[in-house]
Amino acid sequence: MIDFSPVRTKEKTLQDLAEGLTHDDLVRLTNEMCDVFRELIADAEDSDVTFVPNDPDANDTFAAKPEEVELAWTLGHVIVHWTASSEEAAAQALTLARGVSVVGRSRWEVEWPEATTVSFLRDRIEESRRMQLAMLAAWPAEPHLDMTYTQRQGTTPVNAIGRFLGGLSHADSHREQVTKTITQSKARVASS
């Protein structure tokens, strides 16, 4: 697994981390990330998927509805969120690799209330893996790594590799959240 901590501590940018990485590295890293999440939910049960954890730090400033801003995310919510984010990053990276400017968002996310079973989560992870790998397979033999994208004002521009890494970094940032949610859910069951 790639260590994203230097990006989080602002010692490096995503583009710094992208330097020296290849298309084949992105394929490997995608599989590793999907495998990590499959492992994190390996012992989960359906009741863990919809369990609402205690999360006093919950603050989704991008929530679609005002009542969801401070909503603690279920395991299902986290999985559909990170997979959608990784797919968007993969789509935008493909656009850049083809030599085309990224304009606007390229995002679709499963409605999180639909995620109610472990089987659904496993299928969602595998579907996301397939989609991300398919987008990587569509890169030209000579990607246009001179094309860059700036996600938000004030952030460092990234090329196709850096943009793809952004999706993996976002996924990685949710690993601890998944672990905490499952731990809380299992503790609740054990104390019942």
Tab-separated table of C-alpha atoms in Angstrom:
chain	number	residue	atom	x	y	z
A	1	MET	CA	0.000	0.000	0.000
A	2	ILE	CA	1.088	3.506	-0.701
A	3	ASP	CA	1.580	5.755	2.328
A	4	PHE	CA	-0.576	8.864	1.975
A	5	SER	CA	0.443	10.341	5.343
A	6	PRO	CA	2.945	12.810	3.779
A	7	VAL	CA	0.035	14.265	1.764
A	8	ARG	CA	-2.189	14.519	4.835
A	9	THR	CA	0.548	16.254	6.823
A	10	LYS	CA	1.192	18.520	3.808
A	11	GLU	CA	4.828	17.416	3.554
A	12	LYS	CA	4.085	16.339	-0.034
A	13	THR	CA	1.404	16.939	-2.620
A	14	LEU	CA	-0.442	14.204	-4.481
A	15	GLN	CA	1.566	15.172	-7.541
A	16	ASP	CA	4.796	14.681	-5.556
A	17	LEU	CA	3.560	11.204	-4.610
A	18	ALA	CA	2.662	10.533	-8.253
A	19	GLU	CA	6.205	11.136	-9.467
A	20	GLY	CA	7.782	7.887	-10.619
A	21	LEU	CA	4.527	5.924	-10.493
A	22	THR	CA	3.363	4.167	-13.622
A	23	HIS	CA	0.067	3.039	-15.048
A	24	ASP	CA	0.903	-0.499	-13.855
A	25	ASP	CA	1.447	0.877	-10.341
A	26	LEU	CA	-2.061	2.346	-10.424
A	27	VAL	CA	-3.503	-1.039	-11.399
A	28	ARG	CA	-1.665	-2.687	-8.493
A	29	LEU	CA	-2.677	0.051	-6.035
A	30	THR	CA	-6.324	-0.179	-7.105
A	31	ASN	CA	-6.373	-3.906	-6.461
A	32	GLU	CA	-4.615	-3.440	-3.122
A	33	MET	CA	-7.115	-0.789	-1.982
A	34	CYS	CA	-10.118	-2.886	-2.956
A	35	ASP	CA	-8.558	-5.913	-1.230
A	36	VAL	CA	-7.964	-3.857	1.935
A	37	PHE	CA	-11.630	-2.894	2.137
A	38	ARG	CA	-12.732	-6.446	1.362
A	39	GLU	CA	-10.553	-7.571	4.288
A	40	LEU	CA	-11.903	-4.834	6.576
A	41	ILE	CA	-15.450	-6.117	6.062
A	42	ALA	CA	-14.535	-9.815	5.962
A	43	ASP	CA	-16.131	-10.548	9.343
A	44	ALA	CA	-18.955	-8.027	9.025
A	45	GLU	CA	-22.552	-9.144	9.285
A	46	ASP	CA	-25.594	-7.500	7.774
A	47	SER	CA	-26.432	-5.784	11.069
A	48	ASP	CA	-23.002	-4.082	10.957
A	49	VAL	CA	-23.790	-2.540	7.570
A	50	THR	CA	-26.695	-0.404	8.811
A	51	PHE	CA	-25.419	0.218	12.344
A	52	VAL	CA	-25.213	3.954	13.062
A	53	PRO	CA	-21.966	4.563	14.964
A	54	ASN	CA	-21.263	7.178	17.583
A	55	ASP	CA	-19.334	9.789	15.616
A	56	PRO	CA	-19.179	13.149	17.394
A	57	ASP	CA	-16.956	14.495	14.584
A	58	ALA	CA	-19.509	13.792	11.832
A	59	ASN	CA	-19.607	16.860	9.579
A	60	ASP	CA	-20.348	16.306	5.902
A	61	THR	CA	-20.214	19.810	4.452
A	62	PHE	CA	-21.096	18.366	1.024
A	63	ALA	CA	-24.218	16.536	2.230
A	64	ALA	CA	-27.125	16.601	-0.224
A	65	LYS	CA	-29.608	17.437	2.536
A	66	PRO	CA	-29.138	19.777	5.513
A	67	GLU	CA	-30.305	17.079	7.947
A	68	GLU	CA	-27.442	14.837	6.791
A	69	VAL	CA	-24.603	17.288	7.549
A	70	GLU	CA	-23.970	15.900	11.044
A	71	LEU	CA	-25.206	12.390	10.297
A	72	ALA	CA	-22.889	9.598	11.431
A	73	TRP	CA	-22.197	7.371	8.448
A	74	THR	CA	-23.124	3.702	8.442
A	75	LEU	CA	-20.679	1.162	7.048
A	76	GLY	CA	-22.813	1.027	3.907
A	77	HIS	CA	-22.638	4.807	3.540
A	78	VAL	CA	-18.842	4.824	3.811
A	79	ILE	CA	-18.388	2.063	1.225
A	80	VAL	CA	-20.682	3.602	-1.394
A	81	HIS	CA	-19.049	6.992	-0.797
A	82	TRP	CA	-15.421	5.930	-1.215
A	83	THR	CA	-16.177	3.758	-4.227
A	84	ALA	CA	-17.972	6.653	-5.952
A	85	SER	CA	-15.071	8.980	-5.153
A	86	SER	CA	-12.520	6.523	-6.529
A	87	GLU	CA	-14.579	6.036	-9.686
A	88	GLU	CA	-14.845	9.785	-10.212
A	89	ALA	CA	-11.082	10.167	-9.800
A	90	ALA	CA	-10.518	7.295	-12.268
A	91	ALA	CA	-12.876	8.888	-14.816
A	92	GLN	CA	-11.189	12.269	-14.515
A	93	ALA	CA	-7.744	10.656	-14.701
A	94	LEU	CA	-8.789	8.887	-17.913
A	95	THR	CA	-9.952	12.206	-19.345
A	96	LEU	CA	-6.583	13.791	-18.539
A	97	ALA	CA	-4.638	10.789	-19.851
A	98	ARG	CA	-6.472	11.192	-23.169
A	99	GLY	CA	-5.310	14.817	-23.378
A	100	VAL	CA	-8.675	16.374	-22.599
A	101	SER	CA	-9.378	18.997	-19.935
A	102	VAL	CA	-11.552	17.983	-17.000
A	103	VAL	CA	-14.668	20.121	-16.869
A	104	GLY	CA	-17.019	19.656	-13.930
A	105	ARG	CA	-17.757	16.586	-11.888
A	106	SER	CA	-17.963	13.006	-13.097
A	107	ARG	CA	-19.721	11.429	-10.170
A	108	TRP	CA	-22.553	9.068	-9.432
A	109	GLU	CA	-23.053	7.468	-6.048
A	110	VAL	CA	-25.361	4.652	-5.008
A	111	GLU	CA	-27.961	5.990	-2.575
A	112	TRP	CA	-26.453	4.949	0.747
A	113	PRO	CA	-29.752	3.706	2.281
A	114	GLU	CA	-29.689	0.975	-0.400
A	115	ALA	CA	-26.531	-0.488	1.163
A	116	THR	CA	-27.992	-2.859	3.743
A	117	THR	CA	-26.099	-6.147	3.402
A	118	VAL	CA	-22.508	-7.327	3.426
A	119	SER	CA	-23.150	-9.001	0.076
A	120	PHE	CA	-24.180	-5.633	-1.365
A	121	LEU	CA	-20.948	-4.061	-0.068
A	122	ARG	CA	-18.772	-6.830	-1.483
A	123	ASP	CA	-20.523	-6.509	-4.849
A	124	ARG	CA	-20.136	-2.707	-4.751
A	125	ILE	CA	-16.391	-3.006	-4.053
A	126	GLU	CA	-15.959	-5.500	-6.887
A	127	GLU	CA	-18.010	-3.386	-9.273
A	128	SER	CA	-15.903	-0.361	-8.370
A	129	ARG	CA	-12.694	-2.361	-8.852
A	130	ARG	CA	-13.914	-3.455	-12.294
A	131	MET	CA	-14.847	0.101	-13.261
A	132	GLN	CA	-11.582	1.632	-12.035
A	133	LEU	CA	-9.505	-1.021	-13.798
A	134	ALA	CA	-11.551	-0.589	-16.989
A	135	MET	CA	-10.871	3.139	-16.941
A	136	LEU	CA	-7.169	2.461	-16.456
A	137	ALA	CA	-7.280	-0.026	-19.348
A	138	ALA	CA	-8.680	2.746	-21.560
A	139	TRP	CA	-5.628	4.972	-21.084
A	140	PRO	CA	-3.657	5.583	-24.274
A	141	ALA	CA	-0.258	3.884	-24.576
A	142	GLU	CA	1.328	7.319	-24.182
A	143	PRO	CA	-0.839	9.182	-21.658
A	144	HIS	CA	-0.834	12.965	-21.765
A	145	LEU	CA	0.843	13.506	-18.416
A	146	ASP	CA	1.322	17.186	-19.256
A	147	MET	CA	-2.446	17.764	-18.840
A	148	THR	CA	-3.319	18.864	-15.318
A	149	TYR	CA	-6.410	19.435	-13.228
A	150	THR	CA	-6.924	21.596	-10.164
A	151	GLN	CA	-9.705	20.204	-8.008
A	152	ARG	CA	-10.203	23.286	-5.847
A	153	GLN	CA	-8.746	26.754	-5.817
A	154	GLY	CA	-5.518	26.717	-3.837
A	155	THR	CA	-4.713	23.044	-4.464
A	156	THR	CA	-1.745	21.851	-6.486
A	157	PRO	CA	-2.551	20.831	-10.068
A	158	VAL	CA	-2.276	17.099	-10.735
A	159	ASN	CA	-1.818	15.061	-13.883
A	160	ALA	CA	-3.666	11.824	-14.667
A	161	ILE	CA	-1.577	9.781	-12.235
A	162	GLY	CA	-1.982	12.358	-9.479
A	163	ARG	CA	-5.743	12.581	-10.048
A	164	PHE	CA	-6.101	8.811	-9.896
A	165	LEU	CA	-4.060	8.794	-6.685
A	166	GLY	CA	-6.475	11.347	-5.265
A	167	GLY	CA	-9.230	8.743	-5.395
A	168	LEU	CA	-7.032	6.162	-3.702
A	169	SER	CA	-6.001	8.688	-1.048
A	170	HIS	CA	-9.648	9.491	-0.374
A	171	ALA	CA	-10.441	5.782	-0.032
A	172	ASP	CA	-7.499	5.348	2.319
A	173	SER	CA	-8.811	8.186	4.494
A	174	HIS	CA	-11.947	6.110	5.193
A	175	ARG	CA	-10.151	2.949	6.367
A	176	GLU	CA	-10.104	3.976	10.033
A	177	GLN	CA	-13.756	5.017	9.844
A	178	VAL	CA	-14.710	1.543	8.597
A	179	THR	CA	-12.694	-0.095	11.372
A	180	LYS	CA	-14.250	2.113	14.074
A	181	THR	CA	-17.774	1.519	12.795
A	182	ILE	CA	-17.369	-2.258	12.725
A	183	THR	CA	-15.699	-2.228	16.150
A	184	GLN	CA	-18.573	-0.224	17.642
A	185	SER	CA	-21.150	-2.464	16.018
A	186	LYS	CA	-19.471	-5.642	17.272
A	187	ALA	CA	-19.157	-4.168	20.789
A	188	ARG	CA	-22.865	-3.359	20.776
A	189	VAL	CA	-23.712	-6.940	19.829
A	190	ALA	CA	-21.313	-8.356	22.441
A	191	SER	CA	-22.863	-6.253	25.225
A	192	SER	CA	-26.440	-7.248	24.311
